[in-house]
Short mmCIF file of C-alpha atoms (C1' of nucleotides) in Angstrom, two decimals:
data_model
loop_
_atom_site.label_atom_id
_atom_site.label_comp_id
_atom_site.label_asym_id
_atom_site.label_seq_id
_atom_site.Cartn_x
_atom_site.Cartn_y
_atom_site.Cartn_z
CA MET A 1 -43.53 -4.66 29.88
CA TYR A 2 -41.82 -5.85 26.75
CA GLN A 3 -41.61 -9.57 26.04
CA VAL A 4 -39.68 -10.69 23.02
CA GLU A 5 -41.90 -13.71 22.34
CA HIS A 6 -44.78 -11.37 21.47
CA THR A 7 -42.61 -9.77 18.80
CA PHE A 8 -41.60 -13.14 17.39
CA ALA A 9 -45.21 -14.33 17.40
CA ALA A 10 -46.28 -11.20 15.51
CA LEU A 11 -43.53 -11.81 12.95
CA GLY A 12 -44.50 -15.47 12.55
CA ASP A 13 -46.88 -15.01 9.63
CA ALA A 14 -46.15 -14.42 5.94
CA THR A 15 -48.94 -11.85 5.51
CA ARG A 16 -47.66 -9.80 8.42
CA LEU A 17 -44.07 -9.92 7.15
CA ALA A 18 -45.33 -8.61 3.81
CA ILE A 19 -47.18 -5.82 5.59
CA ILE A 20 -44.00 -4.91 7.43
CA GLN A 21 -42.08 -4.83 4.17
CA GLN A 22 -44.61 -2.41 2.73
CA LEU A 23 -44.50 -0.22 5.84
CA ALA A 24 -40.71 -0.16 5.64
CA GLU A 25 -41.17 1.72 2.35
CA ARG A 26 -43.58 4.31 3.69
CA GLU A 27 -46.57 5.02 5.90
CA THR A 28 -49.56 3.28 4.28
CA SER A 29 -53.33 3.35 4.75
CA LEU A 30 -55.27 0.22 5.67
CA SER A 31 -57.05 -0.01 2.32
CA GLU A 32 -53.79 0.45 0.43
CA LEU A 33 -52.23 -2.23 2.59
CA ALA A 34 -55.10 -4.62 1.86
CA ASN A 35 -55.00 -4.03 -1.89
CA PRO A 36 -52.23 -6.44 -2.94
CA PHE A 37 -53.64 -9.33 -0.88
CA SER A 38 -56.28 -11.76 -2.06
CA MET A 39 -58.12 -11.50 1.21
CA SER A 40 -60.70 -9.14 2.68
CA GLN A 41 -59.75 -5.78 4.13
CA THR A 42 -61.18 -6.98 7.45
CA ALA A 43 -58.63 -9.80 7.50
CA VAL A 44 -55.75 -7.44 6.74
CA THR A 45 -56.99 -5.00 9.38
CA LYS A 46 -56.89 -7.88 11.88
CA HIS A 47 -53.29 -8.63 10.97
CA VAL A 48 -52.39 -4.96 11.40
CA GLY A 49 -54.16 -5.09 14.76
CA ILE A 50 -51.93 -7.96 15.86
CA LEU A 51 -48.85 -6.01 14.75
CA ALA A 52 -50.13 -2.93 16.59
CA GLN A 53 -50.78 -4.90 19.78
CA ALA A 54 -47.21 -6.19 19.63
CA GLY A 55 -46.06 -2.58 19.32
CA LEU A 56 -44.71 -3.02 15.80
CA VAL A 57 -47.16 -0.65 14.15
CA GLU A 58 -48.75 2.63 15.10
CA ILE A 59 -52.09 3.65 13.60
CA ASN A 60 -53.03 7.30 13.07
CA LYS A 61 -56.36 8.53 11.86
CA ARG A 62 -56.47 11.47 9.48
CA GLY A 63 -59.94 12.12 8.10
CA ARG A 64 -61.55 8.81 7.24
CA THR A 65 -58.18 7.20 6.61
CA ARG A 66 -56.08 5.14 9.02
CA TYR A 67 -52.38 5.43 8.31
CA CYS A 68 -50.07 2.72 9.58
CA ARG A 69 -46.48 3.37 10.51
CA LEU A 70 -43.76 0.97 11.50
CA LYS A 71 -42.28 1.09 15.01
CA THR A 72 -38.79 -0.35 14.90
CA LYS A 73 -37.90 -0.65 18.57
CA PRO A 74 -39.44 -4.09 19.26
CA MET A 75 -37.69 -5.53 16.22
CA GLN A 76 -34.43 -4.04 17.37
CA GLN A 77 -34.92 -5.81 20.68
CA ALA A 78 -35.78 -9.07 18.94
CA GLU A 79 -32.65 -8.75 16.84
CA GLN A 80 -30.68 -8.17 20.01
CA TRP A 81 -32.08 -11.31 21.57
CA LEU A 82 -30.90 -13.32 18.57
CA GLU A 83 -27.57 -11.51 18.52
CA THR A 84 -26.91 -12.24 22.17
CA TYR A 85 -27.57 -15.93 21.77
CA GLN A 86 -25.58 -16.05 18.56
CA LYS A 87 -22.55 -14.69 20.41
CA PHE A 88 -23.11 -17.05 23.27
CA TRP A 89 -23.25 -20.10 21.01
CA LYS A 90 -20.12 -19.10 19.20
CA GLU A 91 -18.21 -18.61 22.44
CA ASN A 92 -19.51 -21.69 24.21
CA LEU A 93 -16.72 -24.23 24.12
CA ASN A 94 -19.06 -27.11 24.87
CA ASN A 95 -21.00 -26.34 21.76
CA LEU A 96 -18.16 -25.31 19.50
CA ALA A 97 -17.85 -28.76 17.98
CA ASN A 98 -21.60 -28.90 17.42
CA TYR A 99 -21.55 -25.48 15.86
CA LEU A 100 -18.80 -26.43 13.44
CA ASP A 101 -20.69 -29.63 12.68
CA GLN A 102 -23.56 -27.61 11.37
CA GLU A 103 -21.36 -25.62 9.00
CA GLU A 104 -20.83 -28.63 6.73
CA MET B 1 -37.14 -24.38 1.26
CA TYR B 2 -36.50 -22.06 4.19
CA GLN B 3 -39.11 -19.50 5.16
CA VAL B 4 -38.26 -17.07 7.89
CA GLU B 5 -41.84 -16.80 9.20
CA HIS B 6 -41.65 -20.43 10.35
CA THR B 7 -38.61 -19.56 12.47
CA PHE B 8 -40.35 -16.52 13.95
CA ALA B 9 -43.48 -18.56 14.67
CA ALA B 10 -41.40 -21.20 16.45
CA LEU B 11 -39.74 -18.47 18.54
CA GLY B 12 -43.09 -16.88 19.40
CA ASP B 13 -43.69 -18.74 22.65
CA ALA B 14 -42.12 -18.25 26.08
CA THR B 15 -41.79 -21.98 26.78
CA ARG B 16 -39.94 -22.56 23.53
CA LEU B 17 -37.60 -19.61 24.17
CA ALA B 18 -36.79 -21.13 27.56
CA ILE B 19 -36.09 -24.49 25.89
CA ILE B 20 -33.75 -22.76 23.47
CA GLN B 21 -31.96 -21.05 26.33
CA GLN B 22 -31.41 -24.42 27.99
CA LEU B 23 -30.20 -26.00 24.75
CA ALA B 24 -27.78 -23.11 24.28
CA GLU B 25 -26.05 -24.38 27.42
CA ARG B 26 -25.77 -27.99 26.31
CA GLU B 27 -27.46 -30.90 24.63
CA THR B 28 -30.35 -31.97 26.87
CA SER B 29 -32.70 -34.95 27.05
CA LEU B 30 -36.47 -34.52 26.72
CA SER B 31 -37.18 -35.47 30.35
CA GLU B 32 -34.49 -33.13 31.60
CA LEU B 33 -35.94 -30.39 29.44
CA ALA B 34 -39.42 -31.01 30.83
CA ASN B 35 -38.26 -30.99 34.46
CA PRO B 36 -38.23 -27.23 35.21
CA PHE B 37 -41.66 -26.64 33.66
CA SER B 38 -44.95 -27.03 35.46
CA MET B 39 -46.48 -28.87 32.55
CA SER B 40 -46.51 -32.47 31.36
CA GLN B 41 -43.60 -34.01 29.49
CA THR B 42 -45.97 -34.60 26.58
CA ALA B 43 -46.56 -30.85 26.33
CA VAL B 44 -42.83 -30.11 26.39
CA THR B 45 -42.20 -32.81 23.79
CA LYS B 46 -44.76 -31.10 21.56
CA HIS B 47 -42.93 -27.78 21.91
CA VAL B 48 -39.66 -29.49 21.03
CA GLY B 49 -41.43 -31.04 18.04
CA ILE B 50 -42.44 -27.59 16.83
CA LEU B 51 -38.85 -26.38 17.23
CA ALA B 52 -37.61 -29.48 15.38
CA GLN B 53 -40.06 -28.98 12.52
CA ALA B 54 -38.83 -25.41 12.15
CA GLY B 55 -35.30 -26.80 11.97
CA LEU B 56 -34.19 -25.19 15.24
CA VAL B 57 -33.61 -28.44 17.08
CA GLU B 58 -32.24 -31.84 16.15
CA ILE B 59 -33.26 -34.93 18.13
CA ASN B 60 -30.94 -37.91 18.50
CA LYS B 61 -31.86 -41.16 20.16
CA ARG B 62 -29.24 -42.93 22.28
CA GLY B 63 -30.64 -45.87 24.19
CA ARG B 64 -34.04 -44.95 25.57
CA THR B 65 -33.07 -41.29 25.75
CA ARG B 66 -33.77 -38.56 23.18
CA TYR B 67 -31.14 -35.84 23.22
CA CYS B 68 -32.02 -32.45 21.77
CA ARG B 69 -29.44 -30.19 20.22
CA LEU B 70 -29.80 -26.64 18.97
CA LYS B 71 -29.40 -25.86 15.27
CA THR B 72 -28.33 -22.26 14.90
CA LYS B 73 -28.64 -21.69 11.16
CA PRO B 74 -32.38 -20.76 11.03
CA MET B 75 -31.90 -18.25 13.82
CA GLN B 76 -28.93 -16.78 12.00
CA GLN B 77 -31.17 -16.30 8.98
CA ALA B 78 -33.91 -14.77 11.10
CA GLU B 79 -31.38 -12.39 12.60
CA GLN B 80 -30.25 -11.49 9.08
CA TRP B 81 -33.82 -10.72 8.07
CA LEU B 82 -34.13 -8.29 10.97
CA GLU B 83 -30.69 -6.85 10.32
CA THR B 84 -31.46 -6.18 6.66
CA TYR B 85 -34.65 -4.32 7.49
CA GLN B 86 -32.97 -2.48 10.30
CA LYS B 87 -30.36 -1.14 7.89
CA PHE B 88 -33.03 -0.30 5.35
CA TRP B 89 -35.07 1.70 7.86
CA LYS B 90 -32.07 3.61 9.04
CA GLU B 91 -31.06 4.57 5.51
CA ASN B 92 -34.54 5.36 4.27
CA LEU B 93 -34.80 9.14 4.11
CA ASN B 94 -38.59 9.07 4.04
CA ASN B 95 -38.61 7.30 7.35
CA LEU B 96 -35.71 9.02 9.00
CA ALA B 97 -37.88 11.58 10.72
CA ASN B 98 -40.22 8.83 11.92
CA TYR B 99 -37.29 6.82 13.12
CA LEU B 100 -35.90 9.70 15.11
CA ASP B 101 -39.39 10.32 16.49
CA GLN B 102 -39.35 6.92 18.06
CA GLU B 103 -36.06 7.58 19.81
CA GLU B 104 -37.67 10.02 22.24
"C1'" DT C 1 -37.29 -61.18 36.46
"C1'" DT C 2 -38.98 -57.18 38.34
"C1'" DT C 3 -39.18 -52.43 38.60
"C1'" DA C 4 -38.19 -47.82 37.37
"C1'" DT C 5 -37.15 -44.52 33.77
"C1'" DA C 6 -37.65 -42.39 28.98
"C1'" DG C 7 -40.60 -41.61 25.86
"C1'" DT C 8 -44.79 -42.29 22.57
"C1'" DC C 9 -49.51 -42.42 21.29
"C1'" DA C 10 -54.43 -41.47 20.99
"C1'" DA C 11 -58.14 -39.01 22.59
"C1'" DC C 12 -59.84 -35.19 24.33
"C1'" DC C 13 -60.68 -30.00 25.78
"C1'" DA C 14 -60.50 -24.96 25.65
"C1'" DT C 15 -59.07 -21.15 23.40
"C1'" DA C 16 -56.80 -18.57 19.71
"C1'" DT C 17 -56.08 -17.71 14.84
"C1'" DA C 18 -57.19 -16.77 10.19
"C1'" DG C 19 -60.46 -16.12 7.46
"C1'" DT C 20 -65.40 -15.00 5.66
"C1'" DT C 21 -69.85 -12.06 4.94
"C1'" DG C 22 -73.32 -8.44 5.45
"C1'" DA C 23 -74.68 -4.34 7.62
"C1'" DT C 24 -73.28 -0.01 9.46
"C1'" DT C 25 -70.78 4.47 10.35
"C1'" DA C 26 -67.76 8.27 8.92
"C1'" DT C 27 -65.83 11.19 5.64
"C1'" DC C 28 -65.00 13.22 1.28
"C1'" DA C 29 -66.22 14.92 -3.17
"C1'" DA C 30 -69.43 15.82 -7.14
"C1'" DT D 1 -77.81 15.84 -1.38
"C1'" DT D 2 -76.13 11.85 -3.40
"C1'" DG D 3 -72.87 8.60 -3.97
"C1'" DA D 4 -68.34 6.62 -3.48
"C1'" DT D 5 -64.53 5.48 -0.42
"C1'" DA D 6 -62.36 4.14 4.24
"C1'" DA D 7 -63.04 1.60 7.76
"C1'" DT D 8 -65.61 -0.82 11.72
"C1'" DC D 9 -68.54 -4.17 13.76
"C1'" DA D 10 -70.85 -8.48 14.80
"C1'" DA D 11 -71.50 -13.04 13.75
"C1'" DC D 12 -69.98 -17.00 12.02
"C1'" DT D 13 -66.74 -21.07 10.33
"C1'" DA D 14 -62.71 -23.94 10.15
"C1'" DT D 15 -58.49 -25.16 11.76
"C1'" DA D 16 -54.36 -24.72 14.76
"C1'" DT D 17 -52.38 -24.34 19.33
"C1'" DG D 18 -51.38 -25.43 23.97
"C1'" DG D 19 -52.55 -28.15 27.19
"C1'" DT D 20 -54.42 -32.51 29.72
"C1'" DT D 21 -54.83 -37.72 30.86
"C1'" DG D 22 -54.31 -42.74 30.66
"C1'" DA D 23 -52.49 -46.60 28.44
"C1'" DC D 24 -48.71 -48.24 26.10
"C1'" DT D 25 -43.66 -49.52 24.39
"C1'" DA D 26 -38.66 -49.55 25.00
"C1'" DT D 27 -34.65 -49.64 27.65
"C1'" DA D 28 -31.86 -49.89 31.69
"C1'" DA D 29 -30.69 -51.39 36.14
"C1'" DA D 30 -31.50 -54.04 40.64
#
DNA sequence: TTTATAGTCAACCATATAGTTGATTATCAA
DNA sequence: TTGATAATCAACTATATGGTTGACTATAAA
């Protein structure tokens, strides 16, 4: 079953966010993904593995190449989680003063 | 400076999400926060510390009690990050087919 | 003053994370 | 067939994370 904390944990790393930004452009192979980083391909592959395990990335093999593709659903659900709480905070009278406080 | 991955990392734990849910209700003391969990107060205090360091929680001392209050701005920014990419994916022609694929 | 409550602090443990390297397998292309 | 490219695997290191306990300090309340 889906648990939003896994999505947040997967997003909680600068390298992985950069990978996601690349995959938002287009499907990308592992070696191409690793290229811009000053770290080994093994390390990047591990990051992709963490994204895949969280359901954020799908890996497809064609020939000797592994192509990575973004899966947007978990991020949509994570956004929804934030959205729900955002609404709740804004409507919660007890916290309204606090909320306004923070706008300064 | 603000970096969204710190917010995501702070959100990437079930205990901390539960703490946030409680703080969305009202300002809560550390001991009160720790109460519902089957872990030591020290452990809960550490989680709150991580939330505080990520700017998601503010701690105020009154008497011997530490009251924790939610700070919504970082989560608003995290939501924006997701929102921006969401829009981008939906408008990206190259990925439209992939996106629709995932709707099945 | 005594006792209970709120919380901190330091030390420790187990496991996960983020990275490395070197050797190996699989595939493509000359 | 030979060599380059794509990627995996195993082993290892260092540090961070999530938790514990026991002793301590600070504050409130009887």
